[in-house]
Short mmCIF file of C-alpha atoms and ligand atoms in Angstrom, two decimals:
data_model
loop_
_atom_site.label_atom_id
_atom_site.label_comp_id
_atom_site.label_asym_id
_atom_site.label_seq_id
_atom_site.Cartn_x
_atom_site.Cartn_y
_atom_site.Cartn_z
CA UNK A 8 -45.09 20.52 16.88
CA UNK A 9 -42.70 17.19 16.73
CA UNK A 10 -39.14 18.72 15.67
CA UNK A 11 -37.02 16.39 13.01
CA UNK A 12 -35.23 13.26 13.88
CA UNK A 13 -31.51 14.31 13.10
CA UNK A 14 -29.61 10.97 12.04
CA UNK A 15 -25.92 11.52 12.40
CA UNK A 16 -23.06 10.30 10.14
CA UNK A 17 -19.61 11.23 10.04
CA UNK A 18 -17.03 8.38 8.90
CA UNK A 19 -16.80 5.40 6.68
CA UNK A 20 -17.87 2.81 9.55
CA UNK A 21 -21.23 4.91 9.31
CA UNK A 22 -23.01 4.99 6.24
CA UNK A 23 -23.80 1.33 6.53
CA UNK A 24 -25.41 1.77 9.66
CA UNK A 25 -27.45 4.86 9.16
CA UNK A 26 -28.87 3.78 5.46
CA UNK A 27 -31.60 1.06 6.59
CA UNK A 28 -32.71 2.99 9.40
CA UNK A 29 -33.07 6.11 7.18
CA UNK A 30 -34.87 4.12 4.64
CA UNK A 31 -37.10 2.74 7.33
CA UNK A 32 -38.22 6.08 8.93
CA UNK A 33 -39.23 7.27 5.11
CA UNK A 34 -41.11 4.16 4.46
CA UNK A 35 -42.95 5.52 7.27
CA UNK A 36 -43.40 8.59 6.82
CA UNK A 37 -41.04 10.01 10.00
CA UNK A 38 -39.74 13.37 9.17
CA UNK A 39 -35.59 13.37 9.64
CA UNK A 40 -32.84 14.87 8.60
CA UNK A 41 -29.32 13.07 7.69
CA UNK A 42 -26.46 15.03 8.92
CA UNK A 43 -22.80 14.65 7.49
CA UNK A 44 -20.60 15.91 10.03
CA UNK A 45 -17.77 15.55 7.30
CA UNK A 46 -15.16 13.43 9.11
CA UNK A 47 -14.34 11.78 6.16
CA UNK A 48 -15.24 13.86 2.69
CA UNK A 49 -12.80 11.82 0.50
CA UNK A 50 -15.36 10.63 -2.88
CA UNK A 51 -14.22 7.20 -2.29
CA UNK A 52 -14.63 7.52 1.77
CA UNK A 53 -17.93 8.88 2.09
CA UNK A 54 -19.68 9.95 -1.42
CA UNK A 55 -19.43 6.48 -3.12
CA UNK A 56 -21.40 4.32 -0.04
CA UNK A 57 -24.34 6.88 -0.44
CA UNK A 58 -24.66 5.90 -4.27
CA UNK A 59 -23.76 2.37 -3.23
CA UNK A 60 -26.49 2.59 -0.43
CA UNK A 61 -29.22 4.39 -2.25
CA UNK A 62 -28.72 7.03 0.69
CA UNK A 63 -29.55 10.53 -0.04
CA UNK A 64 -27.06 13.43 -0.03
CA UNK A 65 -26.65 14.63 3.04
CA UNK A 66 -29.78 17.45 3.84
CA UNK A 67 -26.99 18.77 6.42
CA UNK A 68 -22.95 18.72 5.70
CA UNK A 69 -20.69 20.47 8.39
CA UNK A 70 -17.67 19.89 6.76
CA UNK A 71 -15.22 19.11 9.51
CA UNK A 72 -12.67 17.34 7.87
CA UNK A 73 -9.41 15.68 9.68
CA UNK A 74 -7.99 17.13 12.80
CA UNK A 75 -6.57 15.43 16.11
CA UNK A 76 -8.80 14.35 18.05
CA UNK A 77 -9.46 16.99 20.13
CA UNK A 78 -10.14 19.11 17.18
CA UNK A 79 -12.65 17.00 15.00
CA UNK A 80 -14.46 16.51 17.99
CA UNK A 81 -14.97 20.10 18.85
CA UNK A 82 -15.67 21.08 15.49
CA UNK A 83 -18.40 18.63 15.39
CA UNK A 84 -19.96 19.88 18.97
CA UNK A 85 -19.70 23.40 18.23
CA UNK A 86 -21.60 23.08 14.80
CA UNK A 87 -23.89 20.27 15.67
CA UNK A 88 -25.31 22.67 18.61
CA UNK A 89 -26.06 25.47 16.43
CA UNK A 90 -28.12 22.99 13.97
CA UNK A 91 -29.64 21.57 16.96
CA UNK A 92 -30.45 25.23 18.22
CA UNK A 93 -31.46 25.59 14.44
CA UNK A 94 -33.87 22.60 13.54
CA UNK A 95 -35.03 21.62 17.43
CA UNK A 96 -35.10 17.61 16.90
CA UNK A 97 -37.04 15.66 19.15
CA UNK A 98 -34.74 13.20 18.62
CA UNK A 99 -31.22 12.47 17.72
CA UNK A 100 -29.55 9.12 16.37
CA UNK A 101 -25.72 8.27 16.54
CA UNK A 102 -24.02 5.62 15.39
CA UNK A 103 -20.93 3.16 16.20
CA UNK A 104 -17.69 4.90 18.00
CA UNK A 105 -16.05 7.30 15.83
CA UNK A 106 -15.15 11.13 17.00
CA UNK A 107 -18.52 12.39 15.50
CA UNK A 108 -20.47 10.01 17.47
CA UNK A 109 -19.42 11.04 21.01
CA UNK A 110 -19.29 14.63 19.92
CA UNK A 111 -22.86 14.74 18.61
CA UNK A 112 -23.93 12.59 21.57
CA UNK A 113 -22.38 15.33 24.15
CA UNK A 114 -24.54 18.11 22.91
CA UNK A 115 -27.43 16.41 22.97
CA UNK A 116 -26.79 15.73 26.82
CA UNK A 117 -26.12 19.04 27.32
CA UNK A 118 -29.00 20.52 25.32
CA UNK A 119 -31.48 17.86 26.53
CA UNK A 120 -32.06 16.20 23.37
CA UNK A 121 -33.10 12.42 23.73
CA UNK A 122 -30.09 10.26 21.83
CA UNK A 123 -30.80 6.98 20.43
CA UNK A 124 -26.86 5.19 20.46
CA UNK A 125 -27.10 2.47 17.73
CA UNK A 126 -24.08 -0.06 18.65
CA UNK A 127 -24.11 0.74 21.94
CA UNK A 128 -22.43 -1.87 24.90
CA UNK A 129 -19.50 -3.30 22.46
CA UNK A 130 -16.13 -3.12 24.69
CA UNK A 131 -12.69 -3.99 24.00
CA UNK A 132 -11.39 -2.97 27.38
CA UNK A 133 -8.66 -1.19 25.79
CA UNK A 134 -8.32 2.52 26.71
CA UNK A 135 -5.26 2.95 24.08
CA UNK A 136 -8.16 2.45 21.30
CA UNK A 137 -9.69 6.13 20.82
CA UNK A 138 -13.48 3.78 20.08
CA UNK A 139 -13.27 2.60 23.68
CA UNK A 140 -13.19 5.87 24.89
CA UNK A 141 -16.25 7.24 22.52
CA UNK A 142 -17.90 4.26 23.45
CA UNK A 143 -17.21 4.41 27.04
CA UNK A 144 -18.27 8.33 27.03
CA UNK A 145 -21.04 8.19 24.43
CA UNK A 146 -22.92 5.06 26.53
CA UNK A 147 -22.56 6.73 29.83
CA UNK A 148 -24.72 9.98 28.35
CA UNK A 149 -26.95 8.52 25.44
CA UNK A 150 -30.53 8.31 26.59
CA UNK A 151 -30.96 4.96 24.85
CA UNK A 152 -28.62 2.30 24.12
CA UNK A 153 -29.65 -0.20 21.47
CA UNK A 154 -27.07 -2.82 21.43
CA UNK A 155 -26.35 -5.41 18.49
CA UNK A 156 -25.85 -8.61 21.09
CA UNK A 157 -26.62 -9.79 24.35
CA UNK A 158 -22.68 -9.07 25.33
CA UNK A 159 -23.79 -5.12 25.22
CA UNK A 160 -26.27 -5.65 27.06
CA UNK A 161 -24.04 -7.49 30.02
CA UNK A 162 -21.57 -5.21 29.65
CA UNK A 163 -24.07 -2.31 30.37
CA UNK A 164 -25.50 -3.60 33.31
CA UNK A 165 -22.19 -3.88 34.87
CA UNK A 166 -21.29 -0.67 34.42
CA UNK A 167 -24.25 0.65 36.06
CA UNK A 168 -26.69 1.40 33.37
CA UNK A 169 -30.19 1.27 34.19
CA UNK A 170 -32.39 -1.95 32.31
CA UNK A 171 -35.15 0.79 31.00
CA UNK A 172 -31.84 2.71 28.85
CA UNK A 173 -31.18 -1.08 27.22
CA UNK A 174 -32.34 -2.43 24.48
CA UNK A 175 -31.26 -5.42 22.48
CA UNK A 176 -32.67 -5.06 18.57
CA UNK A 177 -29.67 -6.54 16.60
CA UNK A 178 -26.87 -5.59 14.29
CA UNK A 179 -27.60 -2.77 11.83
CA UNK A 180 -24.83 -3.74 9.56
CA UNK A 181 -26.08 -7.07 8.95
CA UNK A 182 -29.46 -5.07 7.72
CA UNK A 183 -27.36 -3.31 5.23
CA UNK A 184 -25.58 -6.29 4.12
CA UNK A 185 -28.31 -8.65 3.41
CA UNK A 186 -30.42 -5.41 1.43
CA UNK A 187 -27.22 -5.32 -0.83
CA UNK A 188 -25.85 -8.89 -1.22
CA UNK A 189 -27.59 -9.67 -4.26
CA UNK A 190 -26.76 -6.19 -5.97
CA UNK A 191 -23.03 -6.31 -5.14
CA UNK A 192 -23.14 -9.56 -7.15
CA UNK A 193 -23.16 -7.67 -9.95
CA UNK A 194 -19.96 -5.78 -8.90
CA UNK A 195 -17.44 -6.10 -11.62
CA UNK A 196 -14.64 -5.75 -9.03
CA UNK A 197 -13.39 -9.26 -9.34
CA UNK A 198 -12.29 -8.94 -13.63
CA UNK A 199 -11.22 -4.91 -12.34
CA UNK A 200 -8.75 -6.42 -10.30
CA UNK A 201 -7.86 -9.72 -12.31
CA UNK A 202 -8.60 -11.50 -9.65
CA UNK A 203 -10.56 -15.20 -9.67
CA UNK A 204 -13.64 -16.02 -7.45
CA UNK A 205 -12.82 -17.93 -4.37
CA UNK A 206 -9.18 -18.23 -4.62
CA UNK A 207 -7.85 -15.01 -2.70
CA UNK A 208 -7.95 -12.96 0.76
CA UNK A 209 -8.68 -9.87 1.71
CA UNK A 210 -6.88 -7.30 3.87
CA UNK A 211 -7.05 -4.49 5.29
CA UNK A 212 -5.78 -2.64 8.33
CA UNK A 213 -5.90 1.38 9.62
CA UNK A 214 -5.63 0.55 13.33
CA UNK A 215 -3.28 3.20 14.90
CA UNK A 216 -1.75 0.30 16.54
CA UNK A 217 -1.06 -1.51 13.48
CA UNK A 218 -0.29 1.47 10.70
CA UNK A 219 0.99 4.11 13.21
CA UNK A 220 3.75 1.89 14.88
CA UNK A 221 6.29 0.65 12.24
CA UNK A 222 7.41 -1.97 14.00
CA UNK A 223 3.93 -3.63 14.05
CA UNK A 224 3.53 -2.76 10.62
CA UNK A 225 6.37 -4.84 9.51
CA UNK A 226 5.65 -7.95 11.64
CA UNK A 227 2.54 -8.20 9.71
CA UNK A 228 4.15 -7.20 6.35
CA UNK A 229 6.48 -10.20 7.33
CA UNK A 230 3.67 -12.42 7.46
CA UNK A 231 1.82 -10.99 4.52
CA UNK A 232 5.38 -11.71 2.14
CA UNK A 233 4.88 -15.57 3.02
CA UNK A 234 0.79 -15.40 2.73
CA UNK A 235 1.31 -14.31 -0.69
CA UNK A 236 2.88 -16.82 -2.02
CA UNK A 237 0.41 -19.48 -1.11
CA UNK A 238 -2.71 -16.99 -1.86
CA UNK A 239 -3.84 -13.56 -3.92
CA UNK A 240 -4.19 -10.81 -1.50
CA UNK A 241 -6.53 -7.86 -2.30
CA UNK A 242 -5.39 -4.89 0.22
CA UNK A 243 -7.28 -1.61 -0.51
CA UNK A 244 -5.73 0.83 1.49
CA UNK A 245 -7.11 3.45 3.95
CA UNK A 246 -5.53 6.83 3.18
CA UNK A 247 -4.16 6.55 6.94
CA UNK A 248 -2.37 3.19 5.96
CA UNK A 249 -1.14 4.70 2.57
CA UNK A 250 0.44 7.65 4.65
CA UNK A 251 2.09 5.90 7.22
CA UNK A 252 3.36 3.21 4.55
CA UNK A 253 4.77 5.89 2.48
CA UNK A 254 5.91 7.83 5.82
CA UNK A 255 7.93 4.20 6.94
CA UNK A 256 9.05 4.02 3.42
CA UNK A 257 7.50 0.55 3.45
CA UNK A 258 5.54 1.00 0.04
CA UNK A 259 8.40 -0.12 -1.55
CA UNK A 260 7.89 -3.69 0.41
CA UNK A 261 3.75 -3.67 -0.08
CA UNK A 262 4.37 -3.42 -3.26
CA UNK A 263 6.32 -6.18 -3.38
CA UNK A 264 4.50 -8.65 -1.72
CA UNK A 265 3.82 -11.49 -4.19
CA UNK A 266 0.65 -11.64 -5.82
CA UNK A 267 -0.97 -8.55 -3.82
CA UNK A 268 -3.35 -6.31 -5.60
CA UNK A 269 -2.79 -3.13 -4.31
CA UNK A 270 -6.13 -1.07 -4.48
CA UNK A 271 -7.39 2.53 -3.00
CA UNK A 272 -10.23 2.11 -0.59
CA UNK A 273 -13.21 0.39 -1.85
CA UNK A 274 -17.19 1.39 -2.44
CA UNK A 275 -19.84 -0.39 -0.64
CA UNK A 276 -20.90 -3.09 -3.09
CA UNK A 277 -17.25 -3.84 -4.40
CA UNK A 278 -16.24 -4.77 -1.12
CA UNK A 279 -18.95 -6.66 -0.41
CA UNK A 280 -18.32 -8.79 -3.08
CA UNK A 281 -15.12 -9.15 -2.52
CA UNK A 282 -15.79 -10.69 1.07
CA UNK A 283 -18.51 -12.55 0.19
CA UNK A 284 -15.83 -14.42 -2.73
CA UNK A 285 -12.69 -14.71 -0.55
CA UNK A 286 -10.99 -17.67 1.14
CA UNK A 287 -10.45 -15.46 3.88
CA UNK A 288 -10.25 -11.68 5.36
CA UNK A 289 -7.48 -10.36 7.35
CA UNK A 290 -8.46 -7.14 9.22
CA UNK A 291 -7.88 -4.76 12.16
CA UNK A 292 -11.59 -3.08 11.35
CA UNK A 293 -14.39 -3.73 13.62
CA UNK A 294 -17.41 -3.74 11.04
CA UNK A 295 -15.73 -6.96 8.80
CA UNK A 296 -15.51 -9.26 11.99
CA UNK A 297 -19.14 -8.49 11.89
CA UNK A 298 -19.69 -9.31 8.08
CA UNK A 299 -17.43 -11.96 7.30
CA UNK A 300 -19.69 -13.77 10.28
CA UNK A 301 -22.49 -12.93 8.92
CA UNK A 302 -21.24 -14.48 5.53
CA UNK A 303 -19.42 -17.50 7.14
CA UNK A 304 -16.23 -16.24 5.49
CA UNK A 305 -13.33 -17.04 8.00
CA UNK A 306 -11.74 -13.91 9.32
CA UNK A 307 -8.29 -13.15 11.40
CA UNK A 308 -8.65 -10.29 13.45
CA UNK A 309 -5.04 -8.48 13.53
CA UNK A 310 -5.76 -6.89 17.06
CA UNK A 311 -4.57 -8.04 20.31
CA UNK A 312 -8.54 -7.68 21.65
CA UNK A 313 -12.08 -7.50 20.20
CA UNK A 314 -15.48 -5.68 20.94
CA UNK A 315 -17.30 -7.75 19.07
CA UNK A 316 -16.40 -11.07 21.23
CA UNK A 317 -19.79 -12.70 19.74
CA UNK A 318 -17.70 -13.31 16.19
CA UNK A 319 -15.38 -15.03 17.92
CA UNK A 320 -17.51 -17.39 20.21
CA UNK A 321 -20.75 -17.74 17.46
CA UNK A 322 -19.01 -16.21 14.02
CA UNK A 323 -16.05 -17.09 12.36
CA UNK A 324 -13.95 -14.89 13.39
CA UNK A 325 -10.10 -15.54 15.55
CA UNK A 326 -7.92 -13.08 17.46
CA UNK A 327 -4.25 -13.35 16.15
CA UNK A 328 -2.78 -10.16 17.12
CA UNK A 329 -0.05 -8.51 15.16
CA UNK A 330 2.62 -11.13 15.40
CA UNK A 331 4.29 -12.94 12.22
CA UNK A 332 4.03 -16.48 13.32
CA UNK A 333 0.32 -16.28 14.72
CA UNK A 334 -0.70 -14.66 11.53
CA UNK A 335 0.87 -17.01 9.57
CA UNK A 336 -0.05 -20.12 11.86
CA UNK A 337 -3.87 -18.92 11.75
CA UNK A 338 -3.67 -18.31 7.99
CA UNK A 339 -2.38 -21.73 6.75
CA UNK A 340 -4.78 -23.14 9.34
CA UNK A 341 -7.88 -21.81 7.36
CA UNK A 342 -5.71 -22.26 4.15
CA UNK A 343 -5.24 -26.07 5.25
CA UNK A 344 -8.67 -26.96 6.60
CA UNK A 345 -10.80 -24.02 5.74
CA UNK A 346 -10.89 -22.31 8.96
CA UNK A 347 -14.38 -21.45 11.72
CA UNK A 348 -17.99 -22.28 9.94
CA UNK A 349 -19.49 -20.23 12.45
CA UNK A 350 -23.44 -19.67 12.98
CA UNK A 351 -25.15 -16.04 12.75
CA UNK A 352 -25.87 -14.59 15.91
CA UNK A 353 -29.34 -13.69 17.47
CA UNK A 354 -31.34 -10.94 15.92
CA UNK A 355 -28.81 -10.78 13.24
CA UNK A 356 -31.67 -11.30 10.45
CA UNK A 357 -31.60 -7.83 8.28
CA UNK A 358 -34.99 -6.53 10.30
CA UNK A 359 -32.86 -4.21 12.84
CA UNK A 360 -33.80 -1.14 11.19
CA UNK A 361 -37.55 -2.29 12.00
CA UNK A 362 -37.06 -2.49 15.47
CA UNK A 363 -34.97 0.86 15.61
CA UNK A 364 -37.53 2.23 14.10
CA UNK A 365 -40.52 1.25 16.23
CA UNK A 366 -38.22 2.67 18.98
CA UNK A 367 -37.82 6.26 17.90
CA UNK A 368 -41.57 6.60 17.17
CA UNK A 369 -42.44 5.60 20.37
CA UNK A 370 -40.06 7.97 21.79
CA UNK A 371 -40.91 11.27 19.10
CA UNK A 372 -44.61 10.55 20.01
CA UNK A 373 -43.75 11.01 23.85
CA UNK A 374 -42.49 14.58 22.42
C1 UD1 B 424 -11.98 6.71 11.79
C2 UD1 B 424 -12.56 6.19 13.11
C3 UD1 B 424 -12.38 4.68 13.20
C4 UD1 B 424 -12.94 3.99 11.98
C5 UD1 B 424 -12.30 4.59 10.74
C6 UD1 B 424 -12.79 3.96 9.46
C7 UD1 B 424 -12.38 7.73 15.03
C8 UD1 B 424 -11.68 7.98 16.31
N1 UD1 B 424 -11.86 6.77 14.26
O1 UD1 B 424 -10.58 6.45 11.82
O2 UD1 B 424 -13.06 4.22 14.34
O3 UD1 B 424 -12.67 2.63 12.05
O4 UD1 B 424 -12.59 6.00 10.73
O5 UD1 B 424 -12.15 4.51 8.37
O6 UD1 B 424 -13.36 8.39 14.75
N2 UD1 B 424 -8.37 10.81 5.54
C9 UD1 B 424 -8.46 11.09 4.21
N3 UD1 B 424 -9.69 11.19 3.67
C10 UD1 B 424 -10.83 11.02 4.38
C11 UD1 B 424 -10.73 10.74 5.74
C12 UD1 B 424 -9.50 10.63 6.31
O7 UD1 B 424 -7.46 11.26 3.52
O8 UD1 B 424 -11.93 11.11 3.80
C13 UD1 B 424 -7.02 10.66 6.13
C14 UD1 B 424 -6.55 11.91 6.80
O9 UD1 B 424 -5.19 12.02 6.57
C15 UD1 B 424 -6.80 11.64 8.25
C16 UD1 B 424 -6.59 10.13 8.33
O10 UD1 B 424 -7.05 9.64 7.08
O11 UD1 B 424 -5.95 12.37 9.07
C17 UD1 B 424 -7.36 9.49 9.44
O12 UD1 B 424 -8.75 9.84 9.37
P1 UD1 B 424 -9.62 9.98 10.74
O13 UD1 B 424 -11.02 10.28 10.41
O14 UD1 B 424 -8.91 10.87 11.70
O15 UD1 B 424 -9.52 8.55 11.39
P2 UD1 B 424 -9.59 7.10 10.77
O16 UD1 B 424 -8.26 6.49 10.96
O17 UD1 B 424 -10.20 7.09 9.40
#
């Protein structure tokens, strides 16, 4: 008998990625289970982008919770074995390059498990980034790597990876974002926040090397004080951010920035709407370079390097690093002339989850 397909979620970055290929398995009948490992649990981290996403509660919650590094990834091996030992899937599905995605990946290798990586290929080159690493790990053991553009697939082959592990079927998130587009319109996010449509940015940041290093942090608050004064600024913040600022004793100085709208992290559809009405996003997040190309919003990337290089060469997105003056230059560019139109990259259409899906029954009915 053909065990379950066990689709694995853990953090925010997720739940986006996992929904259209869950709804696509069910559509066709595929029997799965969707495991939370519980790396983020907060309502507004994790619960709210089921609702948002029509996603099911979890069938499986492990309730890991935050930890270093070391920790939440242990956690999430030593219970994800025993509900592999448990359930006996024929197949297992990670996403993107959080802690829960190597871990999960790792016991599958070890417990022979085929492992579908969804995302797979993106580098930034940057050890100090804990994502390169699960990336770097998670693509050297997954059994399949389905990348999101033809950059994966490049960077693959130079590492070694055989052409039969690669396959290019597009970016998941854009699937998600075109299902929801026309329900986040009704998002009443924009009157919540007294803000008008069109005539603000959006921010937000939870990079370690942004939040964790106060120095950084306060070049870009720099930058932010003088942004706000030509433009609204809608900044939900990441619980990490909110710690740190309140740690640095900088909340004192977000608060202060003129005309910011200071906001806890946002659902699924309220952000979406917010993007899709801005004049621009500022972000150190990996998934918005993705959307804001996808939605031809212009978008400054506050890291020194990108995984995603195809938003930057195709999208809309620019590289500007965490210092004032290239903020600030890049920001009054856009605010000036409107900043990168941008064109949507290839297999970027909202059918990924088809393709993913085609995959993992071919692979289940090898079982
Ligand atoms: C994780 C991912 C990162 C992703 C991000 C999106 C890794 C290595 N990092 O980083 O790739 O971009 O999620 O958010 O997996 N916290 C809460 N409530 C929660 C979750 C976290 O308060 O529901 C707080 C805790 O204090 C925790 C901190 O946020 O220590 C950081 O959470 P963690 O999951 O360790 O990493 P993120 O920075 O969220």
């Amino acid at each position: 008998m053909t065990g379950p397909v066990i689709l694995v979620v853990g953090a925010r970055p997720n739940f986006m990625k996992i929904a259209p290929i869950h709804a696509e398995l069910k559509r066709r009948g595929v029997s799965q289970i969707l495991l939370h490992t519980g790396q983020h649990y907060d309502e507004n981290m994790s619960k709210v982008f089921f609702d948002d996403l029509g996603m099911p509660q979890p069938d499986i919650y492990l309730g890991i919770g935050s930890g270093t590094h070391a920790t939440q990834t242990a956690k999430v091996m030593v219970e994800f074995e025993q509900v592999c030992n448990e359930h006996k899937p024929s197949m297992v599905v990670v996403v993107g390059d959080v802690n829960s995605t190597v871990a999960c990946t790792m016991v599958c290798a070890k417990e022979w498990i085929p492992c579908a990586h969804v995302e797979a290929g993106l580098r930034s080159f940057d050890r100090e980034m804990p994502e390169e690493i699960n990336r770097l790990v998670t693509d050297a053991i997954a059994d399949l790597l389905l990348t999101p553009s033809p950059d994966g697939d490049e960077n693959l082959r130079k590492e070694g990876v055989s052409e039969e592990r690669i396959k290019f079927v597009g970016n998941i998130m854009i699937d998600s974002l075109l299902n929801n587009l026309e329900r986040a319109k009704s998002s009443t996010i924009h009157t919540d926040l007294k803000i008008k449509k069109g005539s603000y940015g959006v921010l937000t940041l939870h990079r370690p090397s942004n939040v964790d290093d106060k120095e950084a942090f306060m070049r870009i608050l720099d930058a932010l004080e003088e942004i706000g004064e030509k433009i609204p600024l809608v900044f939900p913040l990441h619980p990490r951010t909110r710690a740190r600022a309140e740690q640095f004793e900088l909340m004192g100085r977000l608060e202060a920035i003129p005309n910011i709208v200071l906001t806890g992290p946002a659902g699924y559809l309220d952000f979406v709407a917010l993007m899709a009405e801005s004049k621009l996003v500022l972000t150190d997040s990996g998934g918005l370079q993705e959307e804001t190309t996808a939605l031809g919003i212009p978008c400054l990337t506050l890291r020194e390097n990108t995984e995603r290089p195809i938003t930057v060469t195709e999208g809309t997105n620019t590289i500007v690093g965490n210092s004032t003056q290239t903020i600030l230059d890049a920001a009054n560019e856009i605010l000036l002339h409107g900043g990168k139109a941008g064109r949507i990259p290839e297999l970027w259409d909202g059918h990924t989850a088809g393709r993913i899906a085609d995959i993992i029954e071919h692979v289940i009915s090898e079982d």
